[in-house]
Short mmCIF file of C-alpha atoms in Angstrom, two decimals:
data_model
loop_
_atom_site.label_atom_id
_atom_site.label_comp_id
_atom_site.label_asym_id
_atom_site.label_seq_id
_atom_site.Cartn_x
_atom_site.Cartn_y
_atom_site.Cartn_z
CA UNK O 37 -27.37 108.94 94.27
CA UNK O 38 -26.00 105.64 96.31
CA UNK O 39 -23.04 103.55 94.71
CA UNK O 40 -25.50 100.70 95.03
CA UNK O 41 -27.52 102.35 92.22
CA UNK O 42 -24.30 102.29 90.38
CA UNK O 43 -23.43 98.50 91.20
CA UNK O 44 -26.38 96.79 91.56
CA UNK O 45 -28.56 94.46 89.53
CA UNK O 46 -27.75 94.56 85.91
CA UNK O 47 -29.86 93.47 83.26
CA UNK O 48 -27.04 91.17 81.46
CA UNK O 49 -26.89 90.60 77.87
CA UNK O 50 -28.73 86.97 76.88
CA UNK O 51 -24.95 85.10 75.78
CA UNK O 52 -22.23 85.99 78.48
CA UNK O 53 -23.54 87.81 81.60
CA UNK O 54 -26.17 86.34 84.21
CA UNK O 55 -28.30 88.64 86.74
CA UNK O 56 -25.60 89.15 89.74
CA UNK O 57 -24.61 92.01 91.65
CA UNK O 58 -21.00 93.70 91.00
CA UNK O 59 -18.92 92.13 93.97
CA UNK O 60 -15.85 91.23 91.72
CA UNK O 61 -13.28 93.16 89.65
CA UNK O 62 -13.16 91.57 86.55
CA UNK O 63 -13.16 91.92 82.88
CA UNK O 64 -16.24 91.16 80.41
CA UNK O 65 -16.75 90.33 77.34
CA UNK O 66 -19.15 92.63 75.11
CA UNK O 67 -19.72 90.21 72.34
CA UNK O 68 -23.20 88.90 72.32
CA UNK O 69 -25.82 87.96 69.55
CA UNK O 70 -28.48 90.84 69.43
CA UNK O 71 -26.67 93.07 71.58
CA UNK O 72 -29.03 94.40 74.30
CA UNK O 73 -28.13 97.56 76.38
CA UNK O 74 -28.84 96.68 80.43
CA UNK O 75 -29.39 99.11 82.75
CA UNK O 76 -28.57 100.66 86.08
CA UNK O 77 -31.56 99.05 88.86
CA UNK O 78 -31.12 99.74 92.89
CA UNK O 79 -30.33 97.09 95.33
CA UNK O 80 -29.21 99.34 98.45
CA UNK O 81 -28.14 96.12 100.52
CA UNK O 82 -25.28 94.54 98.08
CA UNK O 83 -22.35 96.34 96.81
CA UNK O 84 -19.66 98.14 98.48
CA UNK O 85 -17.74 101.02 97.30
CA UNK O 86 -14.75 100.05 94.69
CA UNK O 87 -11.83 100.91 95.34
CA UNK O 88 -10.24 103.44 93.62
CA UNK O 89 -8.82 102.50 90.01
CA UNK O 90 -10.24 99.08 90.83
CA UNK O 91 -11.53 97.14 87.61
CA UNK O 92 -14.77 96.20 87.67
CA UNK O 93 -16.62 94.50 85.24
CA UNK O 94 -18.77 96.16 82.57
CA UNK O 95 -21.98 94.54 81.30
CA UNK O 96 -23.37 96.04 78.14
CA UNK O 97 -26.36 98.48 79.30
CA UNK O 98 -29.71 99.42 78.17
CA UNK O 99 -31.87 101.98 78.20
CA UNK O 100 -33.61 102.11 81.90
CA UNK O 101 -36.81 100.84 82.52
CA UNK O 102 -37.47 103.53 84.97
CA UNK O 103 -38.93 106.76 83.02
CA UNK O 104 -36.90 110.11 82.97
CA UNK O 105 -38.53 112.80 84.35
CA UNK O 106 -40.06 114.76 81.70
CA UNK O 107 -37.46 117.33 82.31
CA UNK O 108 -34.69 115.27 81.95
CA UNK O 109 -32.43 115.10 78.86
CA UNK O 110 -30.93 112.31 77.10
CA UNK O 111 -28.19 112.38 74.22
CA UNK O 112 -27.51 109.25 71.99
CA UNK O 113 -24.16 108.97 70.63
CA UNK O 114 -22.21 106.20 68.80
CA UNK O 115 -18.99 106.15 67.94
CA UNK O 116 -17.02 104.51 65.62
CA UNK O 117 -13.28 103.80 64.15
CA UNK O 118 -10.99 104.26 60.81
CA UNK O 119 -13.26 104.76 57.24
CA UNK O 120 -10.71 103.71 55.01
CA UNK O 121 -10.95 103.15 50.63
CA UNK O 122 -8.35 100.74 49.76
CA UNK O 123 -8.85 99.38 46.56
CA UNK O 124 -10.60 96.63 47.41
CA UNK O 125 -13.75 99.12 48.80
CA UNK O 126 -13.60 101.91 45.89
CA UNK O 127 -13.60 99.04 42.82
CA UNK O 128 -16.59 96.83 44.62
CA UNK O 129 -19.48 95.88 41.81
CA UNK O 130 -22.56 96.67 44.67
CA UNK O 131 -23.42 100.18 45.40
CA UNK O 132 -21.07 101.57 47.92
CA UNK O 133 -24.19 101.85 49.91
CA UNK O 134 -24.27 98.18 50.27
CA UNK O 135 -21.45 98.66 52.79
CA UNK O 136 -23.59 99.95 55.18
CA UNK O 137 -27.08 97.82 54.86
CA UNK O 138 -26.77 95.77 57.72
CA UNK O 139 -25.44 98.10 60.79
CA UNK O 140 -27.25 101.45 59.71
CA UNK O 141 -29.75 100.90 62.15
CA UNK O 142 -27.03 101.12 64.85
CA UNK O 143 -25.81 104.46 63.58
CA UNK O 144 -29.47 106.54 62.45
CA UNK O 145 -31.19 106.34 65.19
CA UNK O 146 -28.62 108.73 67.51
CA UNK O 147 -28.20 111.74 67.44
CA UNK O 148 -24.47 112.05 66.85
CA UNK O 149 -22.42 109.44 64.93
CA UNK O 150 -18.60 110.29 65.17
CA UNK O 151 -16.38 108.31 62.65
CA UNK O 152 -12.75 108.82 61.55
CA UNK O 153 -12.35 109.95 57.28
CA UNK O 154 -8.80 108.22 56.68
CA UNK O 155 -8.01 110.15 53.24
CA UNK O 156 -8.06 113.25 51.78
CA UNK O 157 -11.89 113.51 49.87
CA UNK O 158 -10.61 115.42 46.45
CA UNK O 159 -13.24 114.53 42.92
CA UNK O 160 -10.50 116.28 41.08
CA UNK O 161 -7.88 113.41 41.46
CA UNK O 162 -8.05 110.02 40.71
CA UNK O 163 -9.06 107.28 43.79
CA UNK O 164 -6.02 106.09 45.38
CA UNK O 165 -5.05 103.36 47.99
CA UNK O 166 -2.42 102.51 50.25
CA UNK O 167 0.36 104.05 50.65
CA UNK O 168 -1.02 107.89 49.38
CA UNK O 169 -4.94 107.73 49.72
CA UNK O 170 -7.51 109.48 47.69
CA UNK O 171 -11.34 108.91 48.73
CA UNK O 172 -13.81 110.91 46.45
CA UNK O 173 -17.05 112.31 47.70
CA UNK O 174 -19.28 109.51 46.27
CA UNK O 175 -18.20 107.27 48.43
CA UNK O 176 -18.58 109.59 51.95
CA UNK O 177 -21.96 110.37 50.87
CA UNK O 178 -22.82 107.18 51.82
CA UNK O 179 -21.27 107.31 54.92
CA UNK O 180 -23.16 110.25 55.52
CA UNK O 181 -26.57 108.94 54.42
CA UNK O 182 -26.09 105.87 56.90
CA UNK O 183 -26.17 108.45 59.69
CA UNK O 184 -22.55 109.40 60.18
CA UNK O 185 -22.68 113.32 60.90
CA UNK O 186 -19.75 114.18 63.08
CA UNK O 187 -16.18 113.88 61.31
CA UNK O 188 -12.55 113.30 62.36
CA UNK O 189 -10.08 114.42 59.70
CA UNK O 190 -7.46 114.46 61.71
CA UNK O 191 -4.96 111.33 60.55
CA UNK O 192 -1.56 109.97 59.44
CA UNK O 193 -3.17 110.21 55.89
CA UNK O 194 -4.90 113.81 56.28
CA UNK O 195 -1.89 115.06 54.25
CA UNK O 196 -1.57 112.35 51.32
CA UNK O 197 -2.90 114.48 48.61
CA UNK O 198 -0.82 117.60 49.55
CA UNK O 199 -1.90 121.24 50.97
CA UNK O 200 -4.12 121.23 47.57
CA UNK O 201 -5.80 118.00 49.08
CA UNK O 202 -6.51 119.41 52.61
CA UNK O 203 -8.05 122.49 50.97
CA UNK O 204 -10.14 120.39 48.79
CA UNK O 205 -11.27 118.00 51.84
CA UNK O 206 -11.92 120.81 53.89
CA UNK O 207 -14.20 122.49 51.40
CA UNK O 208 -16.16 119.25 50.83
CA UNK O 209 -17.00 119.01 54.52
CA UNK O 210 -17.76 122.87 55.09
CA UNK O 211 -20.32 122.46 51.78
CA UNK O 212 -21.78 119.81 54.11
CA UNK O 213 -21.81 121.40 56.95
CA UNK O 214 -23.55 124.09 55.19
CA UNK O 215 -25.94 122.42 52.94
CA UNK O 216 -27.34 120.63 56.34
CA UNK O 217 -27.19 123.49 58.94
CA UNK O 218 -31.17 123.41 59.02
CA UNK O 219 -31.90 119.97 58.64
CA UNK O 220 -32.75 117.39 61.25
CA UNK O 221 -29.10 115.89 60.98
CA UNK O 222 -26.43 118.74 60.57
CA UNK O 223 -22.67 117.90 59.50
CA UNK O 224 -19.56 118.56 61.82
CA UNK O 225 -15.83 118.16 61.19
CA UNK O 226 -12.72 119.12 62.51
CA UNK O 227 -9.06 118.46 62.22
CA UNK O 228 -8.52 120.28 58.63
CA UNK O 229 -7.87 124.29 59.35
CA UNK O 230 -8.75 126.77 56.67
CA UNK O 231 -5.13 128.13 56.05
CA UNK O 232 -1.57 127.59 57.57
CA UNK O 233 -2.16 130.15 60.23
CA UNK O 234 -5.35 129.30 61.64
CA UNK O 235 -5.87 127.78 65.29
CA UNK O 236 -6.91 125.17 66.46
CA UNK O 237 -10.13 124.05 64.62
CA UNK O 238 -13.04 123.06 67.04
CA UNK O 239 -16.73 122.50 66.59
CA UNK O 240 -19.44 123.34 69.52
CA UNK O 241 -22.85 121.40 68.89
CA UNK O 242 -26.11 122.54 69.96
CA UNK O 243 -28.64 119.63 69.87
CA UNK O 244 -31.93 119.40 72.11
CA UNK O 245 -30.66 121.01 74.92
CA UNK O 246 -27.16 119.77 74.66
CA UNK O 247 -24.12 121.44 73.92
CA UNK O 248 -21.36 119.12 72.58
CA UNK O 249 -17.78 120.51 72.22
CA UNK O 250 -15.54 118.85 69.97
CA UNK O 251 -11.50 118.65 68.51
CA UNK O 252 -9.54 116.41 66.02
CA UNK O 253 -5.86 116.03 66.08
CA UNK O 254 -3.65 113.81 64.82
CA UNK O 255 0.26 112.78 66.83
CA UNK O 256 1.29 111.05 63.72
CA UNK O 257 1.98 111.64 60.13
CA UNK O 258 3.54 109.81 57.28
CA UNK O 259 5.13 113.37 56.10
CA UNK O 260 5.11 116.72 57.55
CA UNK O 261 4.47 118.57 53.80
CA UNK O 262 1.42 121.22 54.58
CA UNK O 263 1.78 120.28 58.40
CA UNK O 264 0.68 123.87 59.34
CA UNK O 265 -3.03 122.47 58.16
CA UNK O 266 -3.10 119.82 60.32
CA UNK O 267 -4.70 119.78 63.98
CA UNK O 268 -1.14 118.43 64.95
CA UNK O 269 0.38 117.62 68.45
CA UNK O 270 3.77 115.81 68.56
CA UNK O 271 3.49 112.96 70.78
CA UNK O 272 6.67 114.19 73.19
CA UNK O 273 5.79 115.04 76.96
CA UNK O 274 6.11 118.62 76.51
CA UNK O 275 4.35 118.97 73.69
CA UNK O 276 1.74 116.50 75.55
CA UNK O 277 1.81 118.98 78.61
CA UNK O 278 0.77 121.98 76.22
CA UNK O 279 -1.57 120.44 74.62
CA UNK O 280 -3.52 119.74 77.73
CA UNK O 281 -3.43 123.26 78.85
CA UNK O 282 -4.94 124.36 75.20
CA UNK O 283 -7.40 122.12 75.77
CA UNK O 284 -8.27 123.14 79.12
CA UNK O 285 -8.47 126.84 78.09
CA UNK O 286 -11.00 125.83 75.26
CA UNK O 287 -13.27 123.97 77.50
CA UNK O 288 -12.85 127.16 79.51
CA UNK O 289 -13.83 129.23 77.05
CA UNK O 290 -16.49 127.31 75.95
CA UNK O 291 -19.07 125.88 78.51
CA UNK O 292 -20.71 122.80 77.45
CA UNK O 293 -22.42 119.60 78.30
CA UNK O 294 -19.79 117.34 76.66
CA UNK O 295 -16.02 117.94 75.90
CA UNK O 296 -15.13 115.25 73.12
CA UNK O 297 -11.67 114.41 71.66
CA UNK O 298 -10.90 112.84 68.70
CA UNK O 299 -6.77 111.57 69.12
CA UNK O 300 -4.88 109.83 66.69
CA UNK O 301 -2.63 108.43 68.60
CA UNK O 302 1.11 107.66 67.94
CA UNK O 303 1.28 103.99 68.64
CA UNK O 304 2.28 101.25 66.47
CA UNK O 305 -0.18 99.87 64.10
CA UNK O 306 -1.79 96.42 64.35
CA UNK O 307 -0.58 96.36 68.03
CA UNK O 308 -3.86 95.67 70.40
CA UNK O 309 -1.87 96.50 74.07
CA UNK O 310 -2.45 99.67 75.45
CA UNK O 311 1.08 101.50 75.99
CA UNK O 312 1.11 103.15 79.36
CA UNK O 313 2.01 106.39 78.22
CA UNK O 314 -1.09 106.44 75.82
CA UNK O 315 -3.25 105.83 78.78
CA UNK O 316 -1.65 108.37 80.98
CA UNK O 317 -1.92 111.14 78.36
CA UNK O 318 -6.07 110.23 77.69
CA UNK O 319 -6.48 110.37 81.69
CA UNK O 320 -4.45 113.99 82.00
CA UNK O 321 -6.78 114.78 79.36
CA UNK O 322 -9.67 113.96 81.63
CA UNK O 323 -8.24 114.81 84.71
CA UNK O 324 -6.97 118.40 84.20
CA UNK O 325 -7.89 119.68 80.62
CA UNK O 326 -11.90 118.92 81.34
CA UNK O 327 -12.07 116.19 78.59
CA UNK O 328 -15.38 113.82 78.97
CA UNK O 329 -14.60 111.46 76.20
CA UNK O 330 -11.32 110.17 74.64
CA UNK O 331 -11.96 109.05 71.47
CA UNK O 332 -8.63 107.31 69.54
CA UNK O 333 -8.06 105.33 66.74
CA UNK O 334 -4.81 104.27 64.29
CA UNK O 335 -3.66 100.84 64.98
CA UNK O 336 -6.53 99.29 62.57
CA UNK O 337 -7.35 96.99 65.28
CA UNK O 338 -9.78 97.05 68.27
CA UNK O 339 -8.84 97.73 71.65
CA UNK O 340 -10.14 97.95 75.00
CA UNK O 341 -12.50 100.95 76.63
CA UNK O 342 -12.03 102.29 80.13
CA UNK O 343 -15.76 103.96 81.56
CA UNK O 344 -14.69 106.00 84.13
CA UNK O 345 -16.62 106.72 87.41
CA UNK O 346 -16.00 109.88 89.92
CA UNK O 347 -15.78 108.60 93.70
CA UNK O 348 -16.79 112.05 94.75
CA UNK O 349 -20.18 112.57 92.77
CA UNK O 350 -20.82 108.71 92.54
CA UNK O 351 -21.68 108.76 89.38
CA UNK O 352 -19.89 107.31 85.56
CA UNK O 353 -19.23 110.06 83.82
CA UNK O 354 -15.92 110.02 81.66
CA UNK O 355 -15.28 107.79 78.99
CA UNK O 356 -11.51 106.39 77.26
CA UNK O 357 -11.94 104.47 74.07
CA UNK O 358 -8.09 103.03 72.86
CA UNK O 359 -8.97 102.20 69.56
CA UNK O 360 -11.90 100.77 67.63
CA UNK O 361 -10.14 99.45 64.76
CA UNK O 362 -11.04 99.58 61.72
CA UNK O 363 -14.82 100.37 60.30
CA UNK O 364 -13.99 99.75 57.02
CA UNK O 365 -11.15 98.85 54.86
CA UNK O 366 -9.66 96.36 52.42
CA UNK O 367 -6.62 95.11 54.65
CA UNK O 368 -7.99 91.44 55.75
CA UNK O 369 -7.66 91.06 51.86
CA UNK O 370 -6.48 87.23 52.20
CA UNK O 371 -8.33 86.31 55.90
CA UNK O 372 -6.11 83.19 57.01
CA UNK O 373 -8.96 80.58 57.15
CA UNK O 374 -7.00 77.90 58.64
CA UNK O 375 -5.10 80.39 61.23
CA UNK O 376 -8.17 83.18 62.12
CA UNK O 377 -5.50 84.38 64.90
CA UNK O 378 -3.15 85.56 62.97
CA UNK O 379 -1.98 89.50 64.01
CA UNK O 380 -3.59 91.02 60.58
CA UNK O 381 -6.94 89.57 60.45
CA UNK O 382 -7.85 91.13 63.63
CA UNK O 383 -7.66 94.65 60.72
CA UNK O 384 -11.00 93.31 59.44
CA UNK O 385 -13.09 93.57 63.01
CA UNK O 386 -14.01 96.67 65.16
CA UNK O 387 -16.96 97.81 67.28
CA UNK O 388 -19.56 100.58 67.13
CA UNK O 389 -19.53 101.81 70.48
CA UNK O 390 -23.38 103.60 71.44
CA UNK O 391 -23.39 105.81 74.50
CA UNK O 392 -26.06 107.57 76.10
CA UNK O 393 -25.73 110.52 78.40
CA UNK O 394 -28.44 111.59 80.53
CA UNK O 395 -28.66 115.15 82.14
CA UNK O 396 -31.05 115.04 85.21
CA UNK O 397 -33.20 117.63 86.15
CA UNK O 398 -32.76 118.96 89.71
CA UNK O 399 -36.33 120.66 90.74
CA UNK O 400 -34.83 122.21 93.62
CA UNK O 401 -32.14 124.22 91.93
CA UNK O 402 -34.01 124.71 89.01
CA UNK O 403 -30.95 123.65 86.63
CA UNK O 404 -29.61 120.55 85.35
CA UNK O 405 -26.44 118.45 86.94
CA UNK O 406 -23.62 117.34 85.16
CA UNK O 407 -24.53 114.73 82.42
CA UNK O 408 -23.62 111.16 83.39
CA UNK O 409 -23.31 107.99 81.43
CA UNK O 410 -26.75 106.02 81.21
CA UNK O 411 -25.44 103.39 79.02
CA UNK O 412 -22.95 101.64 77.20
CA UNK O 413 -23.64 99.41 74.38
CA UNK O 414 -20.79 97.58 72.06
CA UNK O 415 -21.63 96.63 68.58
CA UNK O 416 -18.98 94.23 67.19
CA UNK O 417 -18.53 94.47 63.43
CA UNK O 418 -16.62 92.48 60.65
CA UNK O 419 -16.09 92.90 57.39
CA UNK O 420 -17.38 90.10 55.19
CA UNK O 421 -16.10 89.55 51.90
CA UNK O 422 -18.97 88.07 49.25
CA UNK O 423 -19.09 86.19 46.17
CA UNK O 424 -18.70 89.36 43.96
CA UNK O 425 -15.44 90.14 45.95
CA UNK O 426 -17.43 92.70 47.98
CA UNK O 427 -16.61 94.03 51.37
CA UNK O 428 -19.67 94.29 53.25
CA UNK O 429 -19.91 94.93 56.92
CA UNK O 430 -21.91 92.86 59.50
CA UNK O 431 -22.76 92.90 62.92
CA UNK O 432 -20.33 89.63 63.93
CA UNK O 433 -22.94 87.68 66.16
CA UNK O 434 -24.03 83.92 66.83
CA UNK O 435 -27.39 84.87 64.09
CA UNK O 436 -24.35 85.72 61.16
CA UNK O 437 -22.58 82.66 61.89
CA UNK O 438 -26.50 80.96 61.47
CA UNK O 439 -27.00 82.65 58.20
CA UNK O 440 -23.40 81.76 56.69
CA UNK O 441 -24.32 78.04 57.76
CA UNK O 442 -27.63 77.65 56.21
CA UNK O 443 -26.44 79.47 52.92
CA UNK O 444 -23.60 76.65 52.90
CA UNK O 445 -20.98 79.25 53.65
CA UNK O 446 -19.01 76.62 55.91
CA UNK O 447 -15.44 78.25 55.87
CA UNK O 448 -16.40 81.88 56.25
CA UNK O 449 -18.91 81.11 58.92
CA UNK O 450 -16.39 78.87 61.14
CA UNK O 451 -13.84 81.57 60.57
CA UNK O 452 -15.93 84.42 61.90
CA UNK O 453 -17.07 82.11 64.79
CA UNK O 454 -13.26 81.99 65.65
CA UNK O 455 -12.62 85.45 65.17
CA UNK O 456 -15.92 86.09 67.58
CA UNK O 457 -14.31 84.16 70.06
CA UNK O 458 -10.93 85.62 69.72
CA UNK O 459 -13.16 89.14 70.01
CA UNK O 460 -14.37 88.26 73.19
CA UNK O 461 -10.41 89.66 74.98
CA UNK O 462 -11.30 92.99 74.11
CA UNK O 463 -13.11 94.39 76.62
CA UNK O 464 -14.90 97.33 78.73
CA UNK O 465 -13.87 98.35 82.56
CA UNK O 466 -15.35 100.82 84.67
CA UNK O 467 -12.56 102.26 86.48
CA UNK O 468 -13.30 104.71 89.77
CA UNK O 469 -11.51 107.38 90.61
#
């Protein structure tokens, strides 16, 4: 494969991006009404290498027009950020079901939805919100039924309920994972061990010819009671170091497709800058523990996404995501109308993020190469606050702002047009290396 096939013509999403070869390192913005994946075409005349750790811009991609061979494999995946119950989500008068109406369709049709569970699951203690969380299973089985199947647990708030709490949360998701081991969409988690002496918890997932290897940790906690439960890392270099060479020996000891790994990070919250030690850490990770996709979360606000290419093999094939802020939660509680810029109201957006991987057949060797990135598609998401008081998600697009208008909706619509705009600075880069 040719770096032209890697830089040439995009199909560009109908709002921001025009038909233009990549000549120019520069940012993008994924935000776009209908959000349409482009694809990778060939143009061997245009675009020369990138430099290494360039930035160049990233379109949002589609599937390609060109059929796979009938050999070749392809793996949908979507990820997304923090599922929080404050209050404000557990006490709604809808269905909790109602939460998910209007982006389900972004998370079903994949075959692995990763999301973060921020709060011990326990039906034996009452719900609770900030600063000690309690979710009860109720409300994850409707996370679950809109197509969420592979779990972090893994978080500052893993602990909040106690060792009694993890044991309890751990048992719900095991139940799952049992109850749906034959069906067409199994259960996964990781992040919660089984007892204070158990390793590292992992999970290796076989789907249609894929093997998917993933691990949940946490850097930060809000108290170290039942710590030894926890898939914990302190965030210090040396502990950093270590961690990288666990990792490595896992992916050693386990050959797979893709190495995914859920991080939550210690950062500060509500902060949407990328602190250069975070991003050296996620690239180690990548660069010497075998790590294919960074996956972190825990400021409760959306950052940006790095896709990384290989110089060597020409092809995308790593993937660093800083933060995706939050799915769901109750902390844009009183969204500032009048002032949508203000530092907490960027708590009440995030992004889906859907991947695909492709794993080409090679006739010649009889075997399959290395999976690759196919395509990258953002889904920006806000959460919407309705007459009843409900929070309701929605895909944050020019056709919601539409809809809020006609209904007479005036100051929620021009608000979420702001906060679309103000969207627009968090962004995807590839970045070759």
């Amino acid at each position: 494969m040719k770096l032209s096939r890697l830089f040439a013509l995009f199909f560009l999403s109908f709002f921001f991006f025009s038909c233009a070869t990549l000549k120019a390192a520069k940012e993008i913005s994924p935000v776009e009404e209908n959000a349409k994946e482009s694809s990778f075409a060939e143009d061997d005349s245009k675009t020369p290498k990138t430099p290494i750790n360039e930035k160049t811009s990233l379109p949002a991609l589609n599937e390609s027009s060109e059929k796979n061979t009938p050999k070749d494999l392809e793996l949908s995946v979507v990820f997304a950020g923090d599922i929080m119950a404050h209050e404000e989500n557990f006490s709604m008068k809808k269905p909790f079901g109602t939460i998910w109406t209007d982006i389900e369709k972004y998370v079903k049709d994949t075959d692995l939805a990763f999301a973060n569970i921020e709060a011990p699951v326990v039906d034996e203690k009452d719900w609770q919100s900030y600063p000690t969380f309690n979710m009860k299973s109720e409300y994850v089985e409707e996370v679950i039924k809109t197509g969420f199947n592979v779990f972090s647990l893994a978080n500052n708030h893993t602990n909040d309920q106690g060792v009694d709490g993890m044991k309890a949360t751990y048992a719900y998701f095991k139940a799952k994972e049992a109850q749906t081991k034959d069906t067409d969409r199994p259960i996964y988690s990781a992040g919660v061990k089984p007892s204070a002496d158990s390793p590292l918890t992992y999970q290796v997932i076989e789907r249609d010819g894929w093997k998917v290897l993933f691990v949940a940790l946490t850097e930060v906690l809000n108290s170290f009671k039942g710590v030894s439960y926890i898939d914990y890392a302190s965030p210090t270099s040396e502990a950093r170091a270590g961690f990288v060479k666990k990792l490595a020996r896992l992916r050693e000891e386990n050959p797979v497709d893709l190495f995914v790994v859920s991080i939550h990070c210690a950062e500060p919250e509500y902060v949407r800058t990328v602190m250069q030690s975070q991003r050296d850490f996620y690239y180690k990770l990548i660069q010497e523990a075998g790590v294919d996709v960074v996956w972190a979360n825990h400021p409760h606000v959306a950052k940006g996404w790095d896709i990384v290419g290989n110089l060597k093999s020409e092809k995308l094939d790593k993937m660093v995501m800083y933060a995706l802020g939050n799915t769901i939660s109750g902390q844009r509680r009183d969204p500032q109308f009048t002032a949508p810029e203000t530092a907490r109201d960027y708590t009440g957006d995030g992004y889906l993020i859907r991947v695909k991987f492709t794993k080409k057949y090679n006739a010649e060797t009889d075997s399959f190469e290395k999976c690759e990135i196919a395509s990258v598609n953002p889904v920006l998401i806000t959460t919407y606050i309705d007459s009843d008081g409900d929070y309701i998600l929605k895909e944050l697009n020019p056709s919601l702002i539409k809809t809020l208008k006609s209904a007479g909706d005036e100051k929620w619509a021009s608000y979420l047009e702001k906060r679309m705009k103000l969207m627009e600075n968090t962004k995807g880069t590839i970045i070759w290396q």
